[in-house]
GROMACS .gro file of C-alpha atoms in nm:
model
  347
    1MET     CA    1   0.000   0.000   0.000
    2SER     CA    2   0.147   0.329  -0.107
    3ALA     CA    3   0.214   0.614   0.140
    4THR     CA    4  -0.023   0.906   0.153
    5TRP     CA    5   0.153   1.241   0.128
    6SER     CA    6  -0.026   1.550   0.251
    7CYS     CA    7   0.233   1.808   0.157
    8CYS     CA    8   0.329   1.784  -0.210
    9ASN     CA    9   0.203   1.432  -0.307
   10GLU     CA   10   0.545   1.354  -0.453
   11ASP     CA   11   0.689   1.019  -0.357
   12LYS     CA   12   1.056   1.112  -0.316
   13GLU     CA   13   1.318   0.960  -0.098
   14GLU     CA   14   1.401   1.202   0.185
   15ASP     CA   15   1.330   1.245   0.554
   16CYS     CA   16   0.965   1.273   0.642
   17ALA     CA   17   0.736   1.318   0.942
   18THR     CA   18   0.427   1.109   1.024
   19CYS     CA   19   0.117   1.249   1.187
   20CYS     CA   20   0.034   1.034   1.490
   21GLN     CA   21  -0.338   1.083   1.429
   22CYS     CA   22  -0.406   1.070   1.055
   23LYS     CA   23  -0.085   0.882   0.969
   24HIS     CA   24  -0.024   1.108   0.671
   25LEU     CA   25   0.333   1.169   0.566
   26PHE     CA   26   0.500   1.510   0.527
   27HIS     CA   27   0.840   1.586   0.377
   28LEU     CA   28   1.062   1.772   0.623
   29THR     CA   29   1.158   2.017   0.347
   30CYS     CA   30   0.791   2.100   0.290
   31LEU     CA   31   0.729   2.141   0.662
   32LYS     CA   32   1.035   2.365   0.698
   33SER     CA   33   0.921   2.588   0.415
   34THR     CA   34   0.571   2.613   0.565
   35HIS     CA   35   0.669   2.645   0.932
   36LYS     CA   36   0.987   2.853   0.918
   37ARG     CA   37   0.982   2.942   1.287
   38ALA     CA   38   0.924   2.586   1.411
   39ASP     CA   39   1.200   2.364   1.542
   40PRO     CA   40   1.262   2.073   1.291
   41SER     CA   41   1.302   1.829   1.583
   42ASP     CA   42   0.935   1.882   1.673
   43PHE     CA   43   0.828   1.721   1.342
   44LEU     CA   44   1.003   1.393   1.432
   45ALA     CA   45   0.842   1.358   1.776
   46PRO     CA   46   0.618   1.042   1.818
   47ASN     CA   47   0.317   1.249   1.928
   48TRP     CA   48   0.346   1.507   1.646
   49ARG     CA   49   0.022   1.595   1.472
   50CYS     CA   50  -0.017   1.783   1.147
   51PHE     CA   51  -0.194   2.115   1.131
   52LEU     CA   52  -0.502   1.948   0.973
   53CYS     CA   53  -0.555   1.714   1.263
   54MET     CA   54  -0.485   1.984   1.517
   55SER     CA   55  -0.757   2.208   1.371
   56ALA     CA   56  -1.009   1.946   1.238
   57ALA     CA   57  -1.309   1.794   1.420
   58PRO     CA   58  -1.275   1.445   1.579
   59ALA     CA   59  -1.481   1.293   1.303
   60ARG     CA   60  -1.248   1.426   1.036
   61CYS     CA   61  -0.939   1.289   1.215
   62ALA     CA   62  -1.084   0.930   1.210
   63VAL     CA   63  -1.117   0.918   0.835
   64SER     CA   64  -0.884   0.673   0.673
   65ALA     CA   65  -0.598   0.796   0.466
   66ASN     CA   66  -0.733   0.607   0.162
   67ASN     CA   67  -1.062   0.803   0.170
   68LYS     CA   68  -0.887   1.132   0.088
   69THR     CA   69  -1.111   1.374  -0.105
   70SER     CA   70  -1.002   1.621  -0.361
   71ARG     CA   71  -0.918   1.976  -0.236
   72SER     CA   72  -1.145   2.258  -0.327
   73LYS     CA   73  -1.005   2.506  -0.571
   74LYS     CA   74  -1.094   2.787  -0.331
   75ARG     CA   75  -0.794   2.922  -0.131
   76LEU     CA   76  -0.819   2.944   0.244
   77ALA     CA   77  -0.875   3.290   0.382
   78LEU     CA   78  -0.583   3.457   0.550
   79SER     CA   79  -0.553   3.415   0.928
   80SER     CA   80  -0.840   3.161   0.938
   81PRO     CA   81  -0.800   2.793   1.036
   82PRO     CA   82  -0.881   2.529   0.771
   83SER     CA   83  -1.229   2.374   0.781
   84ALA     CA   84  -1.289   2.011   0.860
   85ASN     CA   85  -1.361   1.933   0.494
   86SER     CA   86  -1.063   2.115   0.344
   87ASP     CA   87  -0.771   1.945   0.177
   88PRO     CA   88  -0.408   1.998   0.285
   89ALA     CA   89  -0.258   2.332   0.169
   90THR     CA   90  -0.041   2.303  -0.137
   91THR     CA   91   0.284   2.483  -0.209
   92GLU     CA   92   0.101   2.715  -0.446
   93ASP     CA   93  -0.147   2.805  -0.171
   94ILE     CA   94   0.139   2.879   0.066
   95ARG     CA   95   0.313   3.092  -0.197
   96THR     CA   96  -0.008   3.286  -0.256
   97ILE     CA   97  -0.053   3.341   0.118
   98VAL     CA   98   0.306   3.452   0.157
   99SER     CA   99   0.274   3.685  -0.145
  100GLU     CA  100  -0.039   3.843   0.003
  101ILE     CA  101   0.134   3.885   0.338
  102ILE     CA  102   0.437   4.041   0.170
  103GLU     CA  103   0.211   4.266  -0.038
  104ALA     CA  104   0.019   4.374   0.271
  105GLU     CA  105   0.341   4.441   0.461
  106THR     CA  106   0.481   4.627   0.160
  107VAL     CA  107   0.172   4.846   0.140
  108LYS     CA  108   0.195   4.910   0.514
  109MET     CA  109   0.567   4.992   0.490
  110LEU     CA  110   0.509   5.221   0.191
  111ALA     CA  111   0.234   5.401   0.382
  112GLU     CA  112   0.461   5.441   0.683
  113LEU     CA  113   0.747   5.557   0.456
  114LYS     CA  114   0.515   5.803   0.287
  115ASN     CA  115   0.403   5.941   0.620
  116THR     CA  116   0.766   5.967   0.736
  117ILE     CA  117   0.872   6.141   0.416
  118ASN     CA  118   0.575   6.378   0.436
  119SER     CA  119   0.663   6.459   0.797
  120MET     CA  120   1.029   6.519   0.711
  121VAL     CA  121   0.944   6.729   0.406
  122THR     CA  122   0.690   6.929   0.604
  123SER     CA  123   0.946   6.992   0.879
  124GLU     CA  124   1.216   7.096   0.632
  125LEU     CA  125   0.973   7.314   0.438
  126LYS     CA  126   0.871   7.483   0.761
  127THR     CA  127   1.237   7.552   0.840
  128ILE     CA  128   1.294   7.692   0.489
  129LYS     CA  129   0.977   7.898   0.517
  130ASP     CA  130   1.095   8.043   0.848
  131GLU     CA  131   1.434   8.124   0.695
  132ILE     CA  132   1.268   8.290   0.395
  133GLN     CA  133   1.051   8.493   0.630
  134SER     CA  134   1.360   8.594   0.827
  135MET     CA  135   1.532   8.692   0.502
  136LYS     CA  136   1.228   8.897   0.401
  137GLU     CA  137   1.237   9.080   0.733
  138SER     CA  138   1.611   9.138   0.696
  139MET     CA  139   1.564   9.267   0.341
  140ALA     CA  140   1.287   9.497   0.460
  141PHE     CA  141   1.516   9.625   0.736
  142ILE     CA  142   1.800   9.676   0.489
  143GLY     CA  143   1.562   9.847   0.248
  144ASN     CA  144   1.457  10.091   0.519
  145ASP     CA  145   1.821  10.154   0.608
  146TYR     CA  146   1.900  10.203   0.240
  147ASP     CA  147   1.626  10.466   0.211
  148ASP     CA  148   1.762  10.645   0.518
  149ILE     CA  149   2.117  10.627   0.385
  150LYS     CA  150   1.999  10.751   0.046
  151LYS     CA  151   1.832  11.049   0.209
  152GLU     CA  152   2.142  11.123   0.414
  153LEU     CA  153   2.358  11.085   0.105
  154THR     CA  154   2.140  11.332  -0.082
  155THR     CA  155   2.168  11.575   0.208
  156TYR     CA  156   2.544  11.531   0.236
  157SER     CA  157   2.583  11.557  -0.141
  158ALA     CA  158   2.409  11.894  -0.139
  159LEU     CA  159   2.618  11.997   0.160
  160ALA     CA  160   2.935  11.884  -0.018
  161LYS     CA  161   2.844  12.087  -0.325
  162ASN     CA  162   2.781  12.386  -0.105
  163LEU     CA  163   3.113  12.337   0.071
  164GLU     CA  164   3.284  12.292  -0.264
  165ALA     CA  165   3.142  12.622  -0.385
  166GLN     CA  166   3.248  12.788  -0.061
  167ASN     CA  167   3.592  12.631  -0.093
  168GLU     CA  168   3.624  12.764  -0.447
  169ASP     CA  169   3.523  13.110  -0.326
  170MET     CA  170   3.773  13.086  -0.042
  171LYS     CA  171   4.046  12.978  -0.283
  172ASN     CA  172   3.973  13.275  -0.503
  173THR     CA  173   3.966  13.502  -0.200
  174ILE     CA  174   4.294  13.359  -0.071
  175SER     CA  175   4.451  13.393  -0.413
  176ASN     CA  176   4.331  13.754  -0.433
  177LEU     CA  177   4.453  13.828  -0.081
  178THR     CA  178   4.786  13.660  -0.153
  179GLY     CA  179   4.827  13.874  -0.463
  180ARG     CA  180   4.739  14.187  -0.273
  181LEU     CA  181   4.975  14.095   0.012
  182ASN     CA  182   5.251  14.030  -0.238
  183SER     CA  183   5.182  14.367  -0.399
  184ILE     CA  184   5.200  14.537  -0.059
  185GLU     CA  185   5.525  14.359   0.024
  186GLN     CA  186   5.670  14.452  -0.312
  187HIS     CA  187   5.555  14.811  -0.276
  188ALA     CA  188   5.727  14.826   0.063
  189ARG     CA  189   6.048  14.735  -0.123
  190SER     CA  190   6.005  15.000  -0.396
  191SER     CA  191   6.300  15.200  -0.258
  192ASN     CA  192   6.526  14.897  -0.204
  193ILE     CA  193   6.795  14.727  -0.405
  194GLU     CA  194   6.961  14.392  -0.344
  195ILE     CA  195   7.335  14.354  -0.396
  196GLN     CA  196   7.426  13.988  -0.437
  197CYS     CA  197   7.752  13.788  -0.411
  198VAL     CA  198   7.958  14.057  -0.228
  199PRO     CA  199   8.215  13.872  -0.011
  200GLU     CA  200   8.155  13.905   0.363
  201PHE     CA  201   8.400  14.050   0.615
  202LYS     CA  202   8.360  14.098   0.988
  203SER     CA  203   8.454  14.465   0.989
  204GLU     CA  204   8.279  14.558   0.666
  205ASN     CA  205   8.094  14.888   0.621
  206LEU     CA  206   7.794  14.822   0.397
  207VAL     CA  207   7.721  15.192   0.339
  208SER     CA  208   8.079  15.239   0.212
  209VAL     CA  209   8.041  14.932  -0.010
  210THR     CA  210   7.723  15.080  -0.161
  211LYS     CA  211   7.886  15.420  -0.220
  212GLN     CA  212   8.197  15.256  -0.370
  213LEU     CA  213   7.988  15.052  -0.615
  214GLY     CA  214   7.802  15.373  -0.705
  215SER     CA  215   8.131  15.537  -0.792
  216VAL     CA  216   8.226  15.240  -1.014
  217ILE     CA  217   7.898  15.247  -1.209
  218GLY     CA  218   7.908  15.626  -1.239
  219HIS     CA  219   7.628  15.711  -0.995
  220ASN     CA  220   7.754  15.889  -0.686
  221VAL     CA  221   7.537  15.840  -0.378
  222GLU     CA  222   7.526  16.074  -0.081
  223GLU     CA  223   7.522  15.910   0.258
  224ASN     CA  224   7.198  16.083   0.350
  225GLN     CA  225   7.027  15.905   0.055
  226ILE     CA  226   7.083  15.566   0.220
  227LEU     CA  227   6.826  15.510   0.495
  228HIS     CA  228   6.925  15.157   0.587
  229CYS     CA  229   7.176  14.895   0.478
  230THR     CA  230   7.204  14.535   0.602
  231ARG     CA  231   7.268  14.176   0.503
  232VAL     CA  232   6.967  13.939   0.497
  233ALA     CA  233   6.947  13.570   0.587
  234LYS     CA  234   6.983  13.306   0.317
  235LEU     CA  235   6.675  13.127   0.189
  236ASN     CA  236   6.889  12.816   0.141
  237ARG     CA  237   7.121  12.769   0.436
  238ASP     CA  238   7.329  12.509   0.252
  239SER     CA  239   7.422  12.759  -0.019
  240ASP     CA  240   7.787  12.878  -0.016
  241ARG     CA  241   7.697  13.219  -0.161
  242PRO     CA  242   7.745  13.522   0.068
  243ARG     CA  243   7.438  13.680   0.221
  244SER     CA  244   7.281  13.949   0.008
  245ILE     CA  245   7.297  14.319   0.100
  246VAL     CA  246   6.967  14.507   0.107
  247VAL     CA  247   6.998  14.884   0.067
  248GLN     CA  248   6.702  15.113   0.135
  249PHE     CA  249   6.720  15.450  -0.040
  250CYS     CA  250   6.535  15.761   0.058
  251SER     CA  251   6.301  15.736  -0.244
  252PRO     CA  252   6.214  15.510  -0.537
  253ARG     CA  253   6.367  15.766  -0.773
  254ALA     CA  254   6.707  15.739  -0.600
  255ARG     CA  255   6.678  15.360  -0.616
  256ASP     CA  256   6.586  15.360  -0.986
  257GLY     CA  257   6.882  15.586  -1.072
  258TYR     CA  258   7.123  15.351  -0.899
  259LEU     CA  259   6.974  15.046  -1.079
  260ALA     CA  260   6.981  15.214  -1.419
  261ALA     CA  261   7.348  15.309  -1.374
  262ALA     CA  262   7.436  14.949  -1.283
  263ILE     CA  263   7.252  14.812  -1.589
  264ASN     CA  264   7.421  15.059  -1.825
  265TYR     CA  265   7.762  14.984  -1.675
  266ASN     CA  266   7.723  14.609  -1.734
  267LYS     CA  267   7.605  14.666  -2.090
  268LYS     CA  268   7.908  14.883  -2.173
  269SER     CA  269   8.170  14.678  -1.987
  270GLY     CA  270   8.129  14.357  -2.187
  271LYS     CA  271   8.325  14.088  -2.003
  272GLU     CA  272   8.439  14.325  -1.725
  273LYS     CA  273   8.105  14.349  -1.552
  274LEU     CA  274   8.074  14.435  -1.185
  275ASN     CA  275   8.288  14.202  -0.976
  276SER     CA  276   8.470  14.181  -0.643
  277SER     CA  277   8.784  14.347  -0.784
  278HIS     CA  278   8.593  14.676  -0.821
  279LEU     CA  279   8.569  14.685  -0.442
  280GLY     CA  280   8.941  14.636  -0.404
  281ILE     CA  281   8.906  14.272  -0.291
  282ALA     CA  282   9.208  14.068  -0.390
  283GLY     CA  283   9.191  13.716  -0.520
  284GLU     CA  284   8.957  13.549  -0.763
  285LYS     CA  285   8.711  13.782  -0.932
  286LYS     CA  286   8.356  13.703  -0.831
  287PRO     CA  287   8.061  13.865  -1.012
  288ILE     CA  288   7.839  14.109  -0.823
  289PHE     CA  289   7.471  14.157  -0.913
  290ILE     CA  290   7.253  14.459  -0.837
  291THR     CA  291   6.880  14.389  -0.866
  292GLU     CA  292   6.551  14.509  -0.731
  293HIS     CA  293   6.465  14.383  -0.385
  294LEU     CA  294   6.187  14.132  -0.459
  295SER     CA  295   5.932  13.993  -0.216
  296PRO     CA  296   5.968  13.621  -0.128
  297SER     CA  297   5.682  13.526  -0.365
  298ASN     CA  298   5.825  13.729  -0.655
  299LYS     CA  299   6.173  13.595  -0.588
  300ALA     CA  300   6.045  13.234  -0.612
  301LEU     CA  301   5.847  13.323  -0.925
  302HIS     CA  302   6.156  13.487  -1.079
  303ALA     CA  303   6.360  13.169  -1.017
  304ALA     CA  304   6.084  12.954  -1.172
  305ALA     CA  305   6.068  13.190  -1.473
  306ARG     CA  306   6.441  13.152  -1.537
  307VAL     CA  307   6.409  12.772  -1.530
  308LYS     CA  308   6.109  12.785  -1.766
  309ALA     CA  309   6.288  13.025  -2.000
  310LYS     CA  310   6.584  12.790  -2.025
  311ALA     CA  311   6.354  12.496  -2.103
  312LEU     CA  312   6.155  12.684  -2.371
  313GLY     CA  313   6.445  12.877  -2.522
  314TYR     CA  314   6.348  13.227  -2.406
  315MET     CA  315   6.640  13.468  -2.437
  316PHE     CA  316   6.542  13.740  -2.188
  317VAL     CA  317   6.410  13.734  -1.832
  318TRP     CA  318   6.424  14.055  -1.627
  319VAL     CA  319   6.256  14.249  -1.346
  320ARG     CA  320   6.117  14.598  -1.376
  321GLY     CA  321   5.919  14.777  -1.105
  322GLY     CA  322   5.865  14.454  -0.911
  323ARG     CA  323   5.721  14.279  -1.221
  324ILE     CA  324   5.881  13.978  -1.391
  325LEU     CA  325   5.906  14.002  -1.769
  326MET     CA  326   6.005  13.748  -2.037
  327ARG     CA  327   6.081  13.771  -2.408
  328LYS     CA  328   6.165  13.486  -2.643
  329ASP     CA  329   6.387  13.700  -2.869
  330SER     CA  330   6.460  14.060  -2.947
  331THR     CA  331   6.170  14.084  -3.196
  332SER     CA  332   5.893  13.918  -2.994
  333GLU     CA  333   5.664  14.088  -2.747
  334TYR     CA  334   5.739  14.062  -2.379
  335LYS     CA  335   5.513  13.870  -2.142
  336VAL     CA  336   5.430  13.970  -1.785
  337ILE     CA  337   5.456  13.677  -1.545
  338LYS     CA  338   5.209  13.737  -1.264
  339ASP     CA  339   5.198  13.385  -1.121
  340LYS     CA  340   5.285  13.021  -1.196
  341THR     CA  341   4.969  12.984  -1.404
  342CYS     CA  342   5.120  13.228  -1.653
  343LEU     CA  343   5.433  13.012  -1.669
  344GLU     CA  344   5.227  12.701  -1.741
  345LYS     CA  345   5.062  12.872  -2.038
  346LEU     CA  346   5.394  12.957  -2.203
  347VAL     CA  347   5.482  12.765  -2.519
   0.00000   0.00000   0.00000
C-alpha cells in the first residue's frame, strides 16, 4: 500500500514526518518551508500531529488515509484555520498566502514611509519657510536703512556741493589776498635794491660798499640818501653764496637811478662786468649783481621763470618795477609773469 503524502504528493526519498493521528506523511523540506519558525526536531516527535488534525473535528481525524477527497479550488482565507472538509494546503497556496502577506506588509511599509517622508518634508519646508521669512524681514530692514542712507547721502551731497562752492570762493579770496599781500610787500620794497655775491667780512661797512659801487657804475650816492643797509638771511642755508645786502634809499627815484646806472655799466663793460675786484678785494674775481629787492613770492616766481625760459628757449628774463618780464627773442613781445599759471601757459 502506497504512502499518503499530505504536503506535495510527490513520492521522493528524503526524511519525512508522520502524523500520529491521521498517519499522513509530510516531507521535512515541505514542513520547513511552511513552518519557518518551528523547530525541525518537533516534526520527528512520536506524538506530532499535522496542522489538519490539530484544527479538524474528531470525526475528520478518524477518516482513513485512503478516503482522501479532492481539495477545493478555493484558497483558504488569510488568518483563518482550515475547515474540517478542506484538503491539505499546497505549495502554491502557501506561496499565494506569503505573497499576500508580503504585499500587505509592503503596502503598510510604503504608507509608513510616505508618512515619514511627508513629515520630514513638512518639517524641512517649515524651516525653509521660516528662513525665507527671516530673510524677508532682513531685506525689509536693509531696504529701510538704504532709504535712510539715500536720504542722508542726498543731504550730504548737497552739503558737499555747497562746501565745494564755498571752498572755491575761499580759494579765489585767498589767491586775491595773496596777490594783494605780495603787492604790498613789493611796494614796501620799492625804494630797495639787493646787492648779491659781495664777499663778507667781519669789519665791513655796507654803506661804504654801496657808495663805492656807485662810484664804479658812475652814480655817486650821498650818505643821506641811504636810509638803511644790512645783510639778509639766506633762503637756502646750505648755499655757499654770501648773504645778500639790502639797501634802502630815501626814495624810489634814488633807487631807480642807482639800478639804471648798474645796468648801463654792465652793458658797456662787456666781459668786465661788476665784480669783487671793483671793491678792491684781492683774489679770484667774483661777479656782483645789483637787482631790485623782490618779495619772497616774486623771488620764487623769478627763479621759476628763469628755469622755464631755459627749457623753452626764451632769451630774456628781467625784473622791472617789481614785475617779472620774459621775451623769447629781441623781436617778440614781452610777457608779464604774474603767477605760476602764466608760466604754465607759455609755449
